[in-house]
C-alpha positions in Angstrom: -18.2 32.7 -89.3 -20.3 35.7 -90.2 -23.9 36.1 -88.9 -26.1 33.9 -91.0 -28.3 35.1 -93.8 -31.1 32.6 -93.0 -32.0 31.1 -89.6 -33.8 27.7 -89.9 -35.0 25.5 -87.1 -36.7 22.1 -86.6 -38.1 21.6 -83.1 -39.3 18.1 -82.0 -41.2 17.3 -78.7 -42.4 13.8 -78.0 -44.5 13.1 -74.9 -45.7 9.6 -76.0 -49.2 10.1 -74.6 -51.2 7.1 -73.5 -48.2 4.8 -73.6 -46.1 3.2 -70.8 -43.3 5.6 -71.7 -45.4 8.9 -71.3 -43.5 12.1 -70.5 -44.9 15.5 -69.5 -42.7 18.4 -70.4 -41.3 17.7 -73.9 -43.8 19.7 -75.9 -43.5 22.6 -73.5 -39.7 22.5 -74.0 -39.9 23.1 -77.7 -42.7 25.7 -77.5 -40.6 27.7 -75.0 -37.6 27.5 -77.3 -39.6 28.6 -80.3 -40.4 31.9 -78.5 -36.8 32.4 -77.6 -35.6 31.7 -81.1 -38.0 34.4 -82.5 -37.6 37.1 -79.8 -33.9 36.7 -79.1 -32.1 35.0 -81.9 -33.7 36.5 -85.0 -35.6 33.4 -86.3 -38.7 33.9 -88.4 -41.8 31.9 -87.4 -42.1 30.7 -91.0 -38.6 29.2 -90.8 -39.3 27.1 -87.7 -40.9 23.7 -88.2 -42.5 22.3 -85.1 -43.2 18.5 -84.8 -45.0 17.2 -81.7 -47.2 14.3 -80.7 -49.8 16.5 -79.1 -53.4 15.3 -79.7 -54.5 16.6 -83.1 -51.0 17.1 -84.5 -51.2 17.1 -88.3 -47.6 15.8 -88.7 -46.5 13.4 -86.0 -42.8 13.2 -85.0 -42.1 9.8 -86.6 -38.6 8.9 -87.5 -39.4 9.5 -91.2 -41.0 12.9 -90.6 -38.2 14.1 -88.4 -35.6 13.1 -90.9 -37.6 14.6 -93.7 -37.8 17.9 -91.9 -34.1 17.9 -91.2 -33.3 17.0 -94.8 -35.4 19.8 -96.1 -33.7 22.2 -93.7 -30.3 21.1 -95.0 -31.4 21.5 -98.6 -32.4 25.1 -98.0 -29.1 25.9 -96.3 -26.6 28.2 -97.9 -23.2 29.4 -96.7 -23.6 31.7 -93.6 -26.9 30.2 -92.5 -27.6 29.2 -88.9 -29.4 25.8 -88.5 -30.9 24.5 -85.2 -32.5 21.3 -84.2 -34.0 20.8 -80.7 -35.2 17.4 -79.6 -37.0 16.7 -76.3 -38.0 13.2 -75.7 -36.7 9.7 -75.0 -33.2 8.5 -75.9 -31.7 5.1 -75.8 -28.4 3.2 -76.4 -28.1 0.3 -78.8 -25.3 -2.2 -79.4 -22.7 -0.9 -81.8 -22.3 -2.7 -85.1 -18.9 -1.3 -85.7 -16.1 -3.9 -86.0 -13.8 -4.0 -83.0 -16.4 -2.6 -80.6 -18.2 -5.7 -79.3 -19.2 -4.0 -76.0 -19.7 -0.4 -77.2 -23.1 1.2 -77.3 -24.2 3.9 -79.7 -26.7 6.7 -79.0 -30.1 7.2 -80.6 -33.3 9.3 -80.1 -36.7 7.6 -80.0 -39.3 9.2 -82.3 -43.0 8.5 -81.5 -43.0 5.4 -83.8 -39.8 3.9 -82.4 -38.0 4.4 -85.7 -34.7 5.3 -84.1 -32.5 8.1 -85.4 -28.9 7.4 -84.6 -25.6 9.1 -84.2 -24.7 8.0 -87.7 -27.7 9.9 -89.1 -26.7 13.1 -87.4 -23.1 12.7 -88.6 -24.3 12.3 -92.2 -26.5 15.5 -91.8 -23.5 17.5 -90.5 -21.4 16.2 -93.4 -24.0 17.6 -95.8 -23.8 21.1 -94.4 -22.7 23.7 -97.0 -19.4 25.4 -96.2 -19.8 28.3 -93.8 -23.2 27.2 -92.4 -23.5 26.0 -88.8 -25.8 23.3 -87.4 -26.5 23.3 -83.6 -28.3 20.4 -82.0 -29.8 20.6 -78.5 -30.9 17.2 -77.3 -32.8 16.9 -74.0 -32.9 13.1 -73.9 -31.2 10.4 -72.0 -27.8 9.1 -73.3 -27.5 12.2 -75.6 -23.8 12.7 -75.2 -22.1 11.7 -78.4 -25.2 12.0 -80.5 -23.1 13.3 -83.5 -20.9 10.4 -84.3 -17.1 11.2 -84.1 -17.7 14.9 -83.1 -14.9 16.3 -80.9 -15.6 16.4 -77.2 -15.2 19.8 -75.6 -17.0 19.4 -72.3 -17.3 15.7 -71.6 -18.1 13.3 -68.7 -17.8 15.0 -65.4 -14.7 14.0 -63.4 -16.9 14.0 -60.3 -19.6 11.5 -61.3 -22.8 11.9 -59.4 -24.7 8.7 -59.3 -27.5 10.2 -57.2 -31.0 9.1 -58.0 -33.5 11.2 -59.9 -35.7 13.5 -57.8 -39.1 12.0 -56.9 -40.8 14.5 -59.2 -38.8 13.4 -62.2 -39.0 10.7 -64.8 -36.0 9.5 -66.8 -36.1 10.3 -70.5 -35.0 6.9 -71.5 -36.5 3.7 -73.0 -34.1 0.8 -72.3 -32.9 -1.1 -75.4 -34.7 -4.3 -74.1 -38.0 -2.4 -74.1 -37.5 -1.1 -77.6 -36.6 -4.5 -78.8 -39.7 -6.0 -77.2 -41.9 -3.4 -78.8 -40.5 -3.9 -82.2 -40.6 -7.7 -81.9 -44.3 -7.6 -81.1 -44.8 -5.8 -84.5 -42.5 -7.9 -86.7 -42.9 -11.3 -85.0 -39.2 -11.9 -86.0 -37.3 -13.9 -83.3 -33.9 -12.0 -83.3 -32.2 -9.6 -80.9 -30.7 -7.7 -83.9 -32.6 -4.4 -83.7 -31.6 -3.4 -87.3 -33.5 -6.4 -88.6 -36.7 -5.3 -87.0 -36.3 -1.6 -88.0 -35.5 -2.5 -91.6 -38.5 -4.9 -91.7 -40.9 -2.2 -90.3 -39.5 1.0 -91.9 -37.5 -0.1 -94.9 -35.7 2.8 -96.6 -36.9 5.1 -93.7 -34.8 3.2 -91.1 -31.6 4.7 -89.8 -28.5 4.8 -92.2 -26.7 2.8 -89.5 -28.7 -0.3 -90.4 -28.4 0.1 -94.1 -24.6 0.2 -94.0 -22.2 -2.7 -93.8 -20.4 -2.6 -90.4 -17.1 -1.8 -92.1 -18.8 1.1 -93.9 -19.7 2.7 -90.6 -16.1 3.6 -90.0 -15.9 5.3 -93.4 -18.6 7.8 -92.3 -15.8 9.9 -90.8 -16.2 13.5 -89.7 -14.6 16.1 -91.9 -11.3 17.5 -90.5 -13.3 20.3 -88.9 -17.0 20.7 -89.3 -19.8 23.0 -88.2 -21.7 20.5 -86.1 -22.4 21.6 -82.5 -24.1 19.3 -80.0 -25.3 20.5 -76.6 -26.5 17.3 -74.9 -28.6 17.2 -71.8 -26.4 14.6 -70.1 -23.5 12.2 -70.6 -23.8 9.1 -72.8 -24.2 7.0 -69.6 -26.7 9.2 -67.8 -30.4 10.0 -67.8 -32.0 13.3 -68.4 -34.9 14.3 -66.2 -38.5 15.2 -67.2 -40.3 17.2 -64.5 -43.7 15.9 -63.4 -46.2 18.8 -63.0 -48.4 16.7 -60.7 -45.7 16.6 -58.1 -44.0 20.0 -58.5 -47.3 21.9 -58.7 -46.1 23.8 -61.8 -45.5 23.5 -65.5 -43.9 20.3 -66.9 -40.5 20.7 -68.4 -37.3 18.9 -69.2 -34.6 19.7 -66.7 -31.9 20.5 -69.3 -34.2 22.5 -71.5 -35.4 24.5 -68.5 -31.8 25.1 -67.3 -30.9 26.5 -70.8 -33.9 28.8 -70.6 -32.9 30.0 -67.2 -29.3 30.6 -68.3 -30.5 32.6 -71.3 -32.9 34.6 -69.2 -30.2 35.5 -66.6 -27.6 36.4 -69.3 -29.0 38.7 -71.9 -25.8 39.3 -73.7 -24.2 36.8 -76.2 -23.0 33.5 -74.6 -20.6 31.0 -76.1 -21.6 27.4 -76.6 -19.2 26.5 -73.9 -20.7 29.1 -71.5 -24.2 27.9 -72.1 -23.3 24.2 -71.3 -21.2 25.1 -68.2 -23.8 27.4 -66.8 -26.6 24.9 -67.5 -24.5 22.2 -65.8 -24.1 24.5 -62.7 -27.8 25.2 -62.7 -28.7 21.5 -62.7 -26.2 20.8 -60.0 -27.7 23.5 -57.8 -31.1 21.9 -58.4 -29.9 18.5 -57.3 -30.1 16.8 -60.7 -27.8 13.9 -61.4 -27.0 14.8 -65.0 -24.1 16.6 -66.6 -24.7 18.4 -69.9 -21.9 18.0 -72.5 -20.6 19.9 -75.5 -19.3 18.4 -78.7 -17.9 20.6 -81.5 -14.7 22.0 -83.0 -12.4 24.1 -80.8 -13.5 27.3 -82.7 -17.2 26.6 -82.2 -16.8 25.9 -78.5 -16.0 29.7 -78.1 -18.5 30.8 -80.8 -21.7 32.6 -79.8 -24.6 30.2 -79.1 -26.8 30.3 -82.3 -24.6 33.2 -83.5 -26.8 35.6 -81.5 -27.3 38.7 -83.7 -25.8 42.0 -82.5 -28.3 44.2 -80.7 -30.6 41.3 -79.6 -29.4 41.5 -76.0 -31.6 44.5 -75.2 
């Protein structure tokens, strides 16, 4: 792939202020990434859309608003463009509706209004990419491994699984399925454990594609033979990602994975491949005592491609 003509980004940080699920560092994560995108990767400020739930935000990171921003970015994309989506916030796992998978769970991110965006939604976005464009997703959330449905695993679950507990100064970036179900039920007053019923009742057409499709149709949303979707996940599908608490660390709040990527980029000014970024971030987190293993999902070719197709001459 040639260096893109346009570089477009959507950055989403959800701290869930004044809720039982409040986090601290997610907005800082996307603000730090915005600076790096402009200074190092050749993005124009006007081509970066920032959605946060900071007090006074004009556009909140609801499920509908995040999907609208992503859809608009995809509609602007042309062959050779570089697209980027960063999400820092809570993730969750929901029961799979796919036939033949009664015990399987699927991955989703949790926007500020709990209108889940699922692995099926990200698969459909990747399938809409124009030929020759690339779409990189960096998700600093729990259970983020596998967030693009059916994307090829390049760096997957660690063979040496560390079930260590989160450091005391960390909060897990996850909202359990049961908590999400309880929250939605309190709004719909419908007595069912089927989360799709609640989401369709509350959000209608804005609910995830996963809940609009018949279970048999979900297996038809296959990936293309090779595609340009690239997922750098903060952890494995069965793990938590950490949010650092500034009250206990005495410093700035941040997501552990987002911060690890920032440190990797700071320490290596030259171009790094997607695989190198994930492996170095994994090493950094391990050295810091974090019990999470970043993963990479993409084609073989994109595993070795430069992260965000770093422009030549930007490593000065």
